[in-house]
Amino acid sequence: MQTAIMIVANYPLYIRSVPTQGELKFHYTVHTSLDVVEEKISGVGKALADQRELYLGLLYPTEDYKVYGYMTNSKVKFVIVVDSSNTSLRDNEIRSMFRKLHNSFTDVMCNPFYNPGDPIQSKAFDSIVSTMMVQAF
Amino acid sequence: MSPAQWDLPPELCCRPVAFVALTGLDVVYNAIHRAIWDAFCANRRADRVPISFKVLPGDNEYPKCRTKRTSYEWYIPKGILKTGWMNKHLNLVPALVVLFYELDWDDPQWKEKQSECATKVEIVRTSLQGRNTKVAVVLIQKKTPLPPGEDLVASERASALCGACDLSGKSLFVLPHTDHLVGYIIRSDFLFLNKHQFKMGFFSELKQDTQNALKYYRTAYSLVHELRAHETNMLEIKTMAGFINYKICRLCFQHNTPLDAIAQFRKHIDLCKKKIGSAELAFEHTAWMSKQFQSFGDLFDEAIKLGLTAIQTQNPGFYYQQAAYYAQERKQQVGQLCSHEPGVGYPAPDPLETTSGALDFYGQRPWRQGHQSIDPPDSEKEKQGILALQVKERDIPHSELIIALLSNAVAQFKKYKCPRMKSHLMVQMGEEYYHAKDYTKALKLLDYVMCDYRTERWWSLLTSILCTALKCSYLMGQVKDYITYSMELVGRASILPEEQKSRIEKNLIKVLMNEVPEPEPDCDPLSVKTAQSLWSDRISLAGSNEFTIEVQDYVPFVQCKAKFLSPSFHIDEPVQLHVYVRADCPHPVRFSKLCVSLSNQEYNQYCLLEDASKGKDILEPSTQENMCLVPGKTRKYCFKFVAKTEDVGKKIEITSVGLMLGRETARYVYLNWRGGWGDAASSHETLQACRSFKKRTRFPEQQVDWDTVTIQSSTMIISRVPKISVQLTHEPPALTNEMYCMIVTIQSGEDTVAKDIKLTAGLKPGQDANLTQSTQITLNGTEVCDDSHPALLPDIPLGDLHPGQKPLYIHCVSTGSRILLFHVAYSVSATVEGKDITCKCHKDETVTLETVVPYEVAMKFVSSKFEHLERVYVDIPFLLMMDILSASPWPIELVNSEVQLASSMNAIDQPQSQVEGVTLQTSECASECFLLKCPPVQNGTTFAGDHANIVIIVVIILAVNRHLPSYVLELPSFGRVRESLPVRYHLENRTGLVQDVEITVEPSDAFMFSGLKQVRMRILPGAEQEMLYNFYPLMAGYQVLPQLNINLLRFPNISNQLLRRFLPSRIFVKPQGRNGDTSIEAA
């Protein structure tokens, strides 16, 4: 089953997809999903932005995938792409996956040797993502 | 099968309307009939019921009606929906036939006409052959009918006619040919409609009652899926399901329930997705799927045009996109399934040929129409049929279909604010054009979207696009594009593996050597051949071998940073410039030229590094090695030049840095960095680098860390540091109006003669405008400045420098501090880098000068009794007291003082200066006093005084009362106790009026007196009155005199106090002498 997890700050910070051969397609999918993210956050008023729900929900439907979005307060977007035939993952599961990712991402950001904006190269983060992908898919 | 096989039949897509046939109208020759026809057809507006009209001859052949079955027992259906069915009911079988007949009620040949009409009706009936079609008769009459019920003949004949024609009374109409034709016709429209409502079954319900129709369709849809599906009838089921789904979605949109439409469509797709049917004809399934999405997209789009609002995540674009995906899949399947060996041709008896030329039922195979069993009847025929379909499929222009769908989707996504989706689809279009071998269009599209991905830093996507673009440019032999894309693919923005980069770099080098590059992998072999010949042509082609690439739009594999070593350079030192170049390609590259363009192009010649001639201005010894860029290493090139003296005070900017790759003899490309640095990716990299906490690694000598190189793309040329000193000698503060002397001493420390020294001295510009007006500068101290002297003396030529002094006088009219500027400019010759230049130097010296008032003059008027006066009165002498208080830190000598009196003022004695020659120390005060008198005048008085060489003018306005009498008192200077003291009051009326005066004398404790205690009298103008009193003092000392009150009866407002001012109020009374009293008196 095809899945991908991406961390994006308008440009990719971290990409992991299974299987790897169709990666380019995932990249395009995630890239185009940013349109929806942008539209979603522009719709939210300034005052509400503070209490904004970080989880953006299902971004857009395609025949083959479901694309879910999440945005941190620092405007870094997390995108999870799952095969649309995967019915075991419901909204709640996706939500908790995002929360886990966010926690791990925060740890990465706290690393004084990590330069915000650089691609993420962290073993800890890698392993979290790996276990998540094994568990979930 | 035509390529339009997958298109929905037009009669399905149109909105079904009832078909009404009109007969008996001769529209060609009869003008009246024509008018009737036009009224039916023309200007059918929305307010009229949608009906399609057709004029047919009376004996028109209508489609034959087959005998209806009474039951479905033993009925083996041959198919679901015959292909002609919809068309038949839309265009062939009318719901109503209207017979037009010209007949007036009072026609003389009524009987004959009636039977003729009946015959005509009969003919129509026969030709319809029992179809459930209604017939109506319209009588065209020339006369306006009478109101119903009044024309007995008409009603009688009408019923007769109905009987003859076997019509119900409701089916007979009268159409009087009058002015109100259109109105009648509209009315009759509705009537026709009511009559054919029951007709058309399925279809008329569609028109009249779409809700019901929807219900029917939904049932039909579920029934279709209940049919047993197997390989042979799969296509038919899907075709029907597609038709019904289309109808349902269309109606849902029409009912403004788009969500129902979308849900139905999703259900439809989910149900049919897996019904692939025959594996050999899998492309049929994908083609069908594609068509489903496309037609849904069309419906959606149409609904939007009619007012439906779509959203970003639910718009027709997604359906077109999906349609395009299926079309792409179809194309792939065609590649797999239809790649027959060349020998396999189209089967000889065309299995797709049918006797009628068309299919009887939608979605059936032509070679086994009506066949309903699971296994094909003839396996050989089946094979032939499949082969025929496959061969046909091969010829379909798939790319065109895909591109059309994609461009539909692009148009939609553009509308719904999905720029990235739009770019993505455009990439797909470009790739499809590439597959369709339309490389020009492909390149155009790819080039258009490339920059979006570049600015968004999606390198993975950019790399993939670049690879396709590189292939296109290779296949077209586009040298410049090929070079540009290669450079980017080799560089740091590309995520290609090293061996790919290496291959591309080698090709790039070949191109630069004017050789044919190796073909890109996975290209169409035929196109590669064409490309190779194109490239060989390019070699022989002279010229057009020079290319310039503006780097800021790309991310090439060479990076450059150029910087001045300092933000400013003195004219007498060389300007230094460093250019850092770095390559990130897999193999070292050699460049042949590096040149820097500066804003002043004259310097460009000094900032040039060329292969052939080793520039003499280059500091580092340049060798061949120097021109080679080793991957990952930063090279530094140093340039320096001497700025021109004209450029002092000007900015020199790096406009661009050019790096030439290739050779002038072969082919070369200029990489041009505007502003000396930066390509499409550098600004972000710089930002990241400066954010980075990474420990900067120490680089060995001559090695530079790329990220630490900062940019300094412009520098100021500033004048040489002057080696002179300017000293100012003066003693502040200055006094107001003083000719204040400042001595400027200029001393040269130059090695050579300082020539053309010019001094500009004066008020520093840019201060308060009032200061400019109140400051005057002169070199001549002997005379006092006036307004004609400027506040700033520019360019006082001093010639060549002789050590000396220059006195300067400053005249400050107002107090306060002011900044004075002394600007010394000169030129001196200097030698820089072996060049003699004349440097202009200047030195500025400023000083803040405080100006104070030297002395203050206070003036007051006092009466002859030294009492303070607020106003002076005509003819009454008063004193002008003048106090001069020194505020100067220095002793001041008063040279002279003078009172300049206005003509209206007289001095009583000669006003001579009383302070002449007096020297005042700080805060000492000198006073003088003048006795003045005011003759009768109209108004004010002006006083002026002059002290030393400073003039001060004081203007005091005094009010003089003109209408008051004046009083003179003759009073001895002292009295003595118990000795009579005669006092005489003179009252003089100096006004032009007769004055009534009441005089009273109030008693006093100190005096007894005799005389008129209270008197009233009248004094004529100019006349004088004397009053004599004898006072008898009772006490010694200063005693208050008995008070004289004067009342002017005509001027009750004049205060008694005011008049009394002129009268002495006290007198000194000496005590009575005792001994030697006479001696005192004698003394």
Coordinates of C-alpha atoms in Angstrom, one line a residue, chain B residues 529-961:
Chain B
K529 CA 18.3 10.2 -35.6
T530 CA 16.8 13.4 -36.7
A531 CA 18.3 15.1 -33.7
Q532 CA 21.8 13.8 -34.5
S533 CA 21.6 15.2 -38.0
L534 CA 20.3 18.5 -36.6
W535 CA 23.3 18.7 -34.2
S536 CA 25.8 17.9 -37.0
D537 CA 24.2 20.8 -39.0
R538 CA 24.8 23.0 -36.0
I539 CA 28.5 22.3 -36.1
S540 CA 28.9 23.4 -39.6
L541 CA 26.7 26.4 -39.0
A542 CA 28.9 29.5 -38.4
G543 CA 27.9 32.1 -36.0
S544 CA 25.2 32.0 -33.3
N545 CA 27.7 30.2 -31.2
E546 CA 27.6 32.8 -28.5
F547 CA 25.1 32.5 -25.7
T548 CA 24.5 34.6 -22.6
I549 CA 22.7 33.1 -19.7
E550 CA 21.3 35.4 -17.1
V551 CA 22.0 33.4 -14.0
Q552 CA 19.4 34.9 -11.7
D553 CA 16.7 32.9 -13.4
Y554 CA 18.5 29.6 -13.0
V555 CA 20.6 27.6 -10.6
P556 CA 23.6 26.8 -12.7
F557 CA 26.5 24.7 -11.5
V558 CA 28.9 27.7 -11.1
Q559 CA 28.3 30.1 -8.3
C560 CA 29.9 33.5 -8.1
K561 CA 30.3 36.2 -5.5
A562 CA 32.0 39.5 -6.2
K563 CA 32.8 42.0 -3.5
F564 CA 34.8 45.2 -2.9
L565 CA 37.1 44.8 0.0
S566 CA 35.9 48.0 1.6
P567 CA 32.7 50.0 1.4
S568 CA 34.9 53.0 0.5
F569 CA 38.3 53.7 -0.9
H570 CA 40.4 56.9 -0.8
I571 CA 41.3 58.2 -4.2
D572 CA 45.0 57.7 -3.4
E573 CA 44.7 54.0 -2.7
P574 CA 43.8 51.3 -5.2
V575 CA 40.3 49.9 -5.3
Q576 CA 40.3 46.2 -4.5
L577 CA 37.8 43.7 -5.8
H578 CA 37.6 40.0 -5.1
V579 CA 35.6 37.6 -7.2
Y580 CA 34.9 34.1 -5.7
V581 CA 33.9 31.4 -8.0
R582 CA 32.8 27.9 -7.2
A583 CA 31.6 25.0 -9.2
D584 CA 29.5 22.1 -7.9
C585 CA 29.6 19.8 -10.9
P586 CA 31.1 16.3 -10.8
H587 CA 34.2 17.1 -12.9
P588 CA 36.5 20.1 -12.9
V589 CA 35.7 22.7 -15.5
R590 CA 37.9 25.2 -17.2
F591 CA 36.7 28.6 -18.0
S592 CA 38.2 31.0 -20.5
K593 CA 37.3 34.4 -19.3
L594 CA 36.2 36.1 -16.2
C595 CA 35.2 39.7 -16.4
V596 CA 33.6 42.2 -14.1
S597 CA 31.5 45.0 -15.3
L598 CA 31.4 48.1 -13.2
S599 CA 29.1 51.0 -13.3
N600 CA 32.0 53.1 -14.7
Q601 CA 32.9 51.0 -17.7
E602 CA 36.4 52.5 -17.9
Y603 CA 37.5 50.3 -15.1
N604 CA 36.3 47.1 -16.7
Q605 CA 39.6 46.6 -18.5
Y606 CA 41.3 46.2 -15.1
C607 CA 38.9 43.5 -13.9
L608 CA 39.4 41.0 -16.6
L609 CA 40.9 37.6 -16.5
E610 CA 41.6 36.0 -19.8
D611 CA 43.1 32.8 -21.0
A612 CA 45.5 34.2 -23.5
S613 CA 46.8 37.4 -22.1
K614 CA 47.8 37.5 -18.5
G615 CA 46.5 40.8 -17.2
K616 CA 49.1 42.8 -15.6
D617 CA 46.7 44.2 -13.1
I618 CA 46.0 40.9 -11.6
L619 CA 47.8 40.5 -8.4
E620 CA 48.0 36.8 -8.1
P621 CA 50.2 35.1 -10.6
S622 CA 47.8 33.6 -13.0
T623 CA 48.5 30.3 -14.4
Q624 CA 46.5 27.9 -16.4
E625 CA 45.5 26.1 -13.2
N626 CA 44.0 29.3 -12.0
M627 CA 41.2 29.1 -14.7
C628 CA 40.1 25.7 -13.6
L629 CA 37.3 25.2 -11.2
V630 CA 37.6 22.2 -9.0
P631 CA 34.3 20.9 -7.7
G632 CA 33.5 22.0 -4.2
K633 CA 36.5 24.4 -3.9
T634 CA 36.2 28.1 -3.9
R635 CA 38.5 30.1 -6.1
K636 CA 39.3 33.7 -5.4
Y637 CA 40.3 36.2 -8.1
C638 CA 41.6 39.6 -7.0
F639 CA 41.5 42.7 -9.1
K640 CA 42.6 46.2 -8.3
F641 CA 42.6 49.5 -10.1
V642 CA 43.1 53.1 -9.4
A643 CA 40.0 55.2 -9.4
K644 CA 39.8 58.3 -11.5
T645 CA 39.9 61.7 -9.8
E646 CA 36.5 62.6 -11.4
D647 CA 35.0 59.7 -9.5
V648 CA 35.6 61.2 -6.1
G649 CA 32.4 61.2 -4.2
K650 CA 30.8 58.7 -6.6
K651 CA 29.7 55.2 -6.1
I652 CA 31.2 52.4 -8.1
E653 CA 28.9 49.4 -8.5
I654 CA 29.4 45.9 -9.8
T655 CA 26.8 45.7 -12.5
S656 CA 27.6 42.2 -13.4
V657 CA 30.2 39.4 -13.4
G658 CA 30.5 37.3 -16.6
L659 CA 32.2 34.0 -16.8
M660 CA 32.9 32.5 -20.1
L661 CA 32.7 28.7 -20.6
G662 CA 33.9 27.2 -23.8
R663 CA 36.2 28.9 -26.3
E664 CA 35.7 31.7 -28.7
T665 CA 37.0 29.4 -31.5
A666 CA 34.3 26.9 -30.9
R667 CA 31.2 27.7 -28.9
Y668 CA 31.0 29.6 -25.7
V669 CA 28.5 30.6 -23.2
Y670 CA 28.6 33.6 -20.9
L671 CA 27.2 33.2 -17.4
N672 CA 26.1 36.6 -16.3
W673 CA 25.6 37.4 -12.6
R674 CA 23.8 40.6 -12.4
G675 CA 25.0 42.6 -9.5
G676 CA 27.9 40.3 -9.2
W677 CA 26.3 37.4 -7.4
G678 CA 23.3 35.3 -6.9
D679 CA 21.2 32.9 -8.9
A680 CA 17.7 31.7 -8.3
A681 CA 18.6 29.7 -5.2
S682 CA 21.2 31.9 -3.5
S683 CA 19.1 34.2 -1.5
H684 CA 17.6 31.4 0.5
E685 CA 21.0 29.7 0.9
T686 CA 22.5 33.0 2.2
L687 CA 19.7 33.2 4.7
Q688 CA 20.2 29.7 5.9
A689 CA 23.9 30.2 6.1
C690 CA 23.6 33.2 8.3
R691 CA 21.1 31.4 10.5
S692 CA 23.4 28.4 10.8
F693 CA 24.9 27.7 14.2
K694 CA 27.3 25.3 12.6
K695 CA 30.8 25.7 13.7
R696 CA 32.8 27.3 11.0
T697 CA 35.5 24.9 10.0
R698 CA 38.9 26.4 9.7
F699 CA 40.0 26.5 6.1
P700 CA 43.6 26.2 5.1
E701 CA 45.4 29.2 3.6
Q702 CA 44.0 30.3 0.3
Q703 CA 40.8 28.5 0.9
V704 CA 37.6 30.3 1.7
D705 CA 34.4 29.1 3.3
W706 CA 31.8 30.0 0.6
D707 CA 29.1 30.8 3.1
T708 CA 31.2 33.3 4.9
V709 CA 31.9 35.5 1.9
T710 CA 29.8 38.5 2.3
I711 CA 28.7 40.7 -0.5
Q712 CA 29.9 44.2 -1.0
S713 CA 28.7 45.1 -4.5
S714 CA 29.4 48.8 -4.4
T715 CA 32.0 51.1 -3.0
M716 CA 32.5 54.9 -2.6
I717 CA 35.5 56.7 -3.9
I718 CA 36.3 59.3 -1.3
S719 CA 38.8 62.1 -1.4
R720 CA 42.3 61.8 0.0
V721 CA 42.8 62.4 3.6
P722 CA 44.1 66.0 3.9
K723 CA 47.4 66.5 5.6
I724 CA 46.8 70.1 6.6
S725 CA 45.6 71.6 9.8
V726 CA 43.2 74.4 10.2
Q727 CA 43.3 76.4 13.4
L728 CA 40.9 79.0 14.5
T729 CA 41.9 81.7 16.9
H730 CA 39.2 83.8 18.4
E731 CA 37.8 84.8 21.8
P732 CA 34.3 83.8 22.3
P733 CA 31.6 84.9 23.0
A734 CA 30.9 87.4 20.3
L735 CA 28.8 90.3 21.1
T736 CA 25.7 91.2 19.2
N737 CA 26.5 93.6 16.4
E738 CA 30.2 93.3 17.1
M739 CA 32.6 92.9 14.2
Y740 CA 33.9 89.7 15.7
C741 CA 37.3 88.7 14.5
M742 CA 38.4 85.1 13.9
I743 CA 41.8 84.2 12.7
V744 CA 42.1 81.1 10.4
T745 CA 45.5 79.5 10.4
I746 CA 46.2 76.8 7.7
Q747 CA 49.2 74.7 8.1
S748 CA 50.3 72.2 5.4
G749 CA 51.8 68.8 6.3
E750 CA 51.9 67.7 2.7
D751 CA 55.1 66.5 1.1
T752 CA 54.5 68.5 -2.0
V753 CA 53.2 72.0 -2.6
A754 CA 49.5 72.3 -1.8
K755 CA 48.1 74.3 -4.7
D756 CA 45.0 76.3 -5.3
I757 CA 44.0 76.6 -1.7
K758 CA 40.6 77.9 -1.3
L759 CA 38.9 78.8 1.9
T760 CA 35.2 78.8 2.3
A761 CA 34.2 80.4 5.5
G762 CA 31.0 81.3 7.1
L763 CA 27.8 80.1 8.5
K764 CA 27.4 76.4 8.0
P765 CA 24.6 75.8 5.6
G766 CA 21.5 74.0 6.8
Q767 CA 20.9 76.0 9.9
D768 CA 18.0 78.2 10.8
A769 CA 17.1 80.6 8.0
N770 CA 17.0 83.5 10.5
L771 CA 20.7 82.9 11.3
T772 CA 21.6 83.3 7.6
Q773 CA 19.9 86.7 7.6
S774 CA 21.4 87.8 10.8
T775 CA 25.0 86.8 10.1
Q776 CA 27.3 88.6 7.8
I777 CA 30.9 87.7 7.0
T778 CA 33.6 89.9 5.6
L779 CA 37.3 90.0 5.3
N780 CA 37.3 93.8 5.9
G781 CA 37.1 94.6 9.5
T782 CA 37.3 98.3 9.2
E783 CA 33.7 98.9 8.4
V784 CA 30.5 97.6 9.8
C785 CA 28.7 95.0 7.7
D786 CA 25.3 95.5 6.5
D787 CA 22.8 93.2 4.8
S788 CA 24.7 93.1 1.6
H789 CA 27.3 90.9 3.1
P790 CA 26.8 87.1 2.7
A791 CA 26.5 84.6 5.5
L792 CA 29.0 82.4 3.8
L793 CA 32.0 83.5 1.9
P794 CA 32.8 80.8 -0.7
D795 CA 36.2 80.1 -2.3
I796 CA 38.4 82.7 -0.9
P797 CA 41.5 82.1 -3.0
L798 CA 44.6 81.8 -1.0
G799 CA 46.9 80.7 -3.8
D800 CA 49.6 78.2 -3.0
L801 CA 50.1 77.6 0.6
H802 CA 52.2 80.1 2.4
P803 CA 51.8 79.5 6.0
G804 CA 49.8 82.4 7.2
Q805 CA 46.8 83.7 8.8
K806 CA 43.6 85.1 7.5
P807 CA 41.5 87.5 9.6
L808 CA 37.8 87.2 9.2
Y809 CA 35.1 89.4 10.6
I810 CA 31.8 88.1 11.6
H811 CA 28.9 90.4 12.3
C812 CA 26.1 88.7 14.3
V813 CA 22.9 90.8 14.5
S814 CA 21.1 88.4 16.8
T815 CA 22.1 86.4 19.8
G816 CA 22.3 82.7 20.1
S817 CA 24.7 80.0 19.1
R818 CA 25.6 79.4 15.4
I819 CA 27.9 76.9 13.8
L820 CA 30.6 78.3 11.5
L821 CA 32.2 76.3 8.8
F822 CA 35.7 76.7 7.6
H823 CA 36.3 74.6 4.5
V824 CA 39.8 74.5 3.0
A825 CA 40.1 72.8 -0.4
Y826 CA 43.4 72.3 -2.2
S827 CA 44.9 70.0 -4.7
V828 CA 48.1 68.1 -4.3
S829 CA 49.8 65.6 -6.6
A830 CA 50.3 62.0 -5.4
T831 CA 51.6 58.8 -6.8
V832 CA 49.5 55.6 -6.5
E833 CA 50.6 52.3 -7.9
G834 CA 53.1 54.2 -10.1
K835 CA 50.5 56.6 -11.4
D836 CA 50.6 60.3 -10.8
I837 CA 47.3 61.8 -9.9
T838 CA 46.3 65.1 -8.7
C839 CA 44.2 64.7 -5.6
K840 CA 41.8 67.3 -4.5
C841 CA 41.7 67.4 -0.8
H842 CA 39.6 69.3 1.6
K843 CA 39.3 69.8 5.2
D844 CA 36.4 71.1 7.2
E845 CA 36.6 72.8 10.5
T846 CA 33.5 73.9 12.3
V847 CA 33.2 76.0 15.4
T848 CA 30.2 76.9 17.4
L849 CA 30.1 80.6 18.3
E850 CA 28.0 82.0 21.1
T851 CA 26.8 85.5 20.6
V852 CA 25.7 87.6 23.6
V853 CA 24.3 91.1 24.1
P854 CA 27.0 93.5 25.2
Y855 CA 24.8 95.8 27.4
E856 CA 21.2 96.4 28.1
V857 CA 19.6 99.7 27.9
A858 CA 16.6 100.3 30.1
M859 CA 14.6 103.4 29.7
K860 CA 11.8 104.9 31.7
F861 CA 9.8 108.0 31.9
V862 CA 9.4 109.7 35.2
S863 CA 7.8 112.9 36.2
S864 CA 9.8 115.8 37.4
K865 CA 9.1 114.3 40.8
F866 CA 10.8 111.1 39.7
E867 CA 7.5 109.4 39.9
H868 CA 6.9 106.6 37.4
L869 CA 4.9 107.8 34.5
E870 CA 2.6 105.7 32.4
R871 CA 1.8 108.4 30.0
V872 CA 3.1 111.9 29.4
Y873 CA 1.0 114.9 29.0
V874 CA 1.2 117.7 26.6
D875 CA 3.3 120.7 27.8
I876 CA 4.2 119.0 31.0
P877 CA 7.9 118.4 31.3
F878 CA 9.1 114.9 32.2
L879 CA 12.3 113.0 32.5
L880 CA 13.8 110.3 30.3
M881 CA 15.9 108.0 32.5
M882 CA 18.3 105.8 30.7
D883 CA 20.2 102.9 32.5
I884 CA 23.0 101.2 30.6
L885 CA 23.8 97.8 32.2
S886 CA 26.9 96.1 30.9
A887 CA 26.4 92.3 30.1
S888 CA 29.7 91.9 28.3
P889 CA 32.4 89.7 29.8
W890 CA 34.8 92.4 28.7
P891 CA 34.9 96.0 29.9
I892 CA 33.1 98.2 27.5
E893 CA 33.8 101.9 26.9
L894 CA 30.9 104.1 26.0
V895 CA 32.1 106.4 23.3
N896 CA 29.1 108.5 23.1
S897 CA 25.4 108.5 23.6
E898 CA 22.8 110.6 22.0
V899 CA 19.1 111.0 22.2
Q900 CA 17.5 111.5 18.9
L901 CA 14.2 113.0 19.4
A902 CA 11.4 112.9 17.1
S903 CA 10.1 116.2 15.8
S904 CA 7.2 116.0 18.2
M905 CA 9.4 116.1 21.2
N906 CA 11.5 118.9 22.5
A907 CA 14.3 118.8 24.8
I908 CA 14.1 121.5 27.4
D909 CA 17.8 121.9 27.7
Q910 CA 20.5 120.7 25.3
P911 CA 20.6 116.9 25.5
Q912 CA 24.3 116.1 25.9
S913 CA 25.7 112.8 26.6
Q914 CA 26.3 112.3 30.2
V915 CA 28.1 109.0 30.0
E916 CA 30.7 109.8 27.4
G917 CA 34.0 108.1 28.0
V918 CA 32.7 106.0 30.8
T919 CA 34.1 102.5 31.0
L920 CA 31.7 99.8 32.3
Q921 CA 32.9 96.6 33.9
T922 CA 30.8 93.5 33.7
S923 CA 27.4 94.1 35.3
E924 CA 28.1 97.8 36.0
C925 CA 25.5 100.3 35.2
A926 CA 25.6 103.8 33.8
S927 CA 22.6 106.2 33.9
E928 CA 21.7 109.4 32.2
C929 CA 18.7 111.6 32.4
F930 CA 17.1 114.1 29.9
L931 CA 14.4 116.6 30.5
L932 CA 11.9 116.5 27.8
K933 CA 8.6 118.1 27.0
C934 CA 5.9 117.2 24.7
P935 CA 4.3 120.0 22.7
P936 CA 0.7 119.4 21.7
V937 CA 0.9 116.8 18.9
Q938 CA -1.2 114.2 17.4
N939 CA 0.4 111.0 18.6
G940 CA 3.5 109.1 19.5
T941 CA 7.0 110.0 20.3
T942 CA 10.2 108.3 19.2
F943 CA 13.3 108.2 21.1
A944 CA 16.6 107.0 19.9
G945 CA 19.9 106.6 21.6
D946 CA 23.4 105.8 20.3
H947 CA 26.1 104.2 22.3
A948 CA 29.7 103.5 21.3
N949 CA 29.5 102.1 17.8
I950 CA 26.2 100.3 18.4
V951 CA 22.9 101.8 17.5
I952 CA 19.8 100.9 19.3
I953 CA 16.5 102.3 18.5
V954 CA 13.7 102.3 21.0
V955 CA 10.3 103.3 19.9
I956 CA 7.8 104.1 22.6
I957 CA 4.3 105.1 21.8
L958 CA 2.9 107.5 24.2
A959 CA -0.7 108.5 24.4
V960 CA -1.3 112.2 25.0
N961 CA -4.6 113.4 26.3

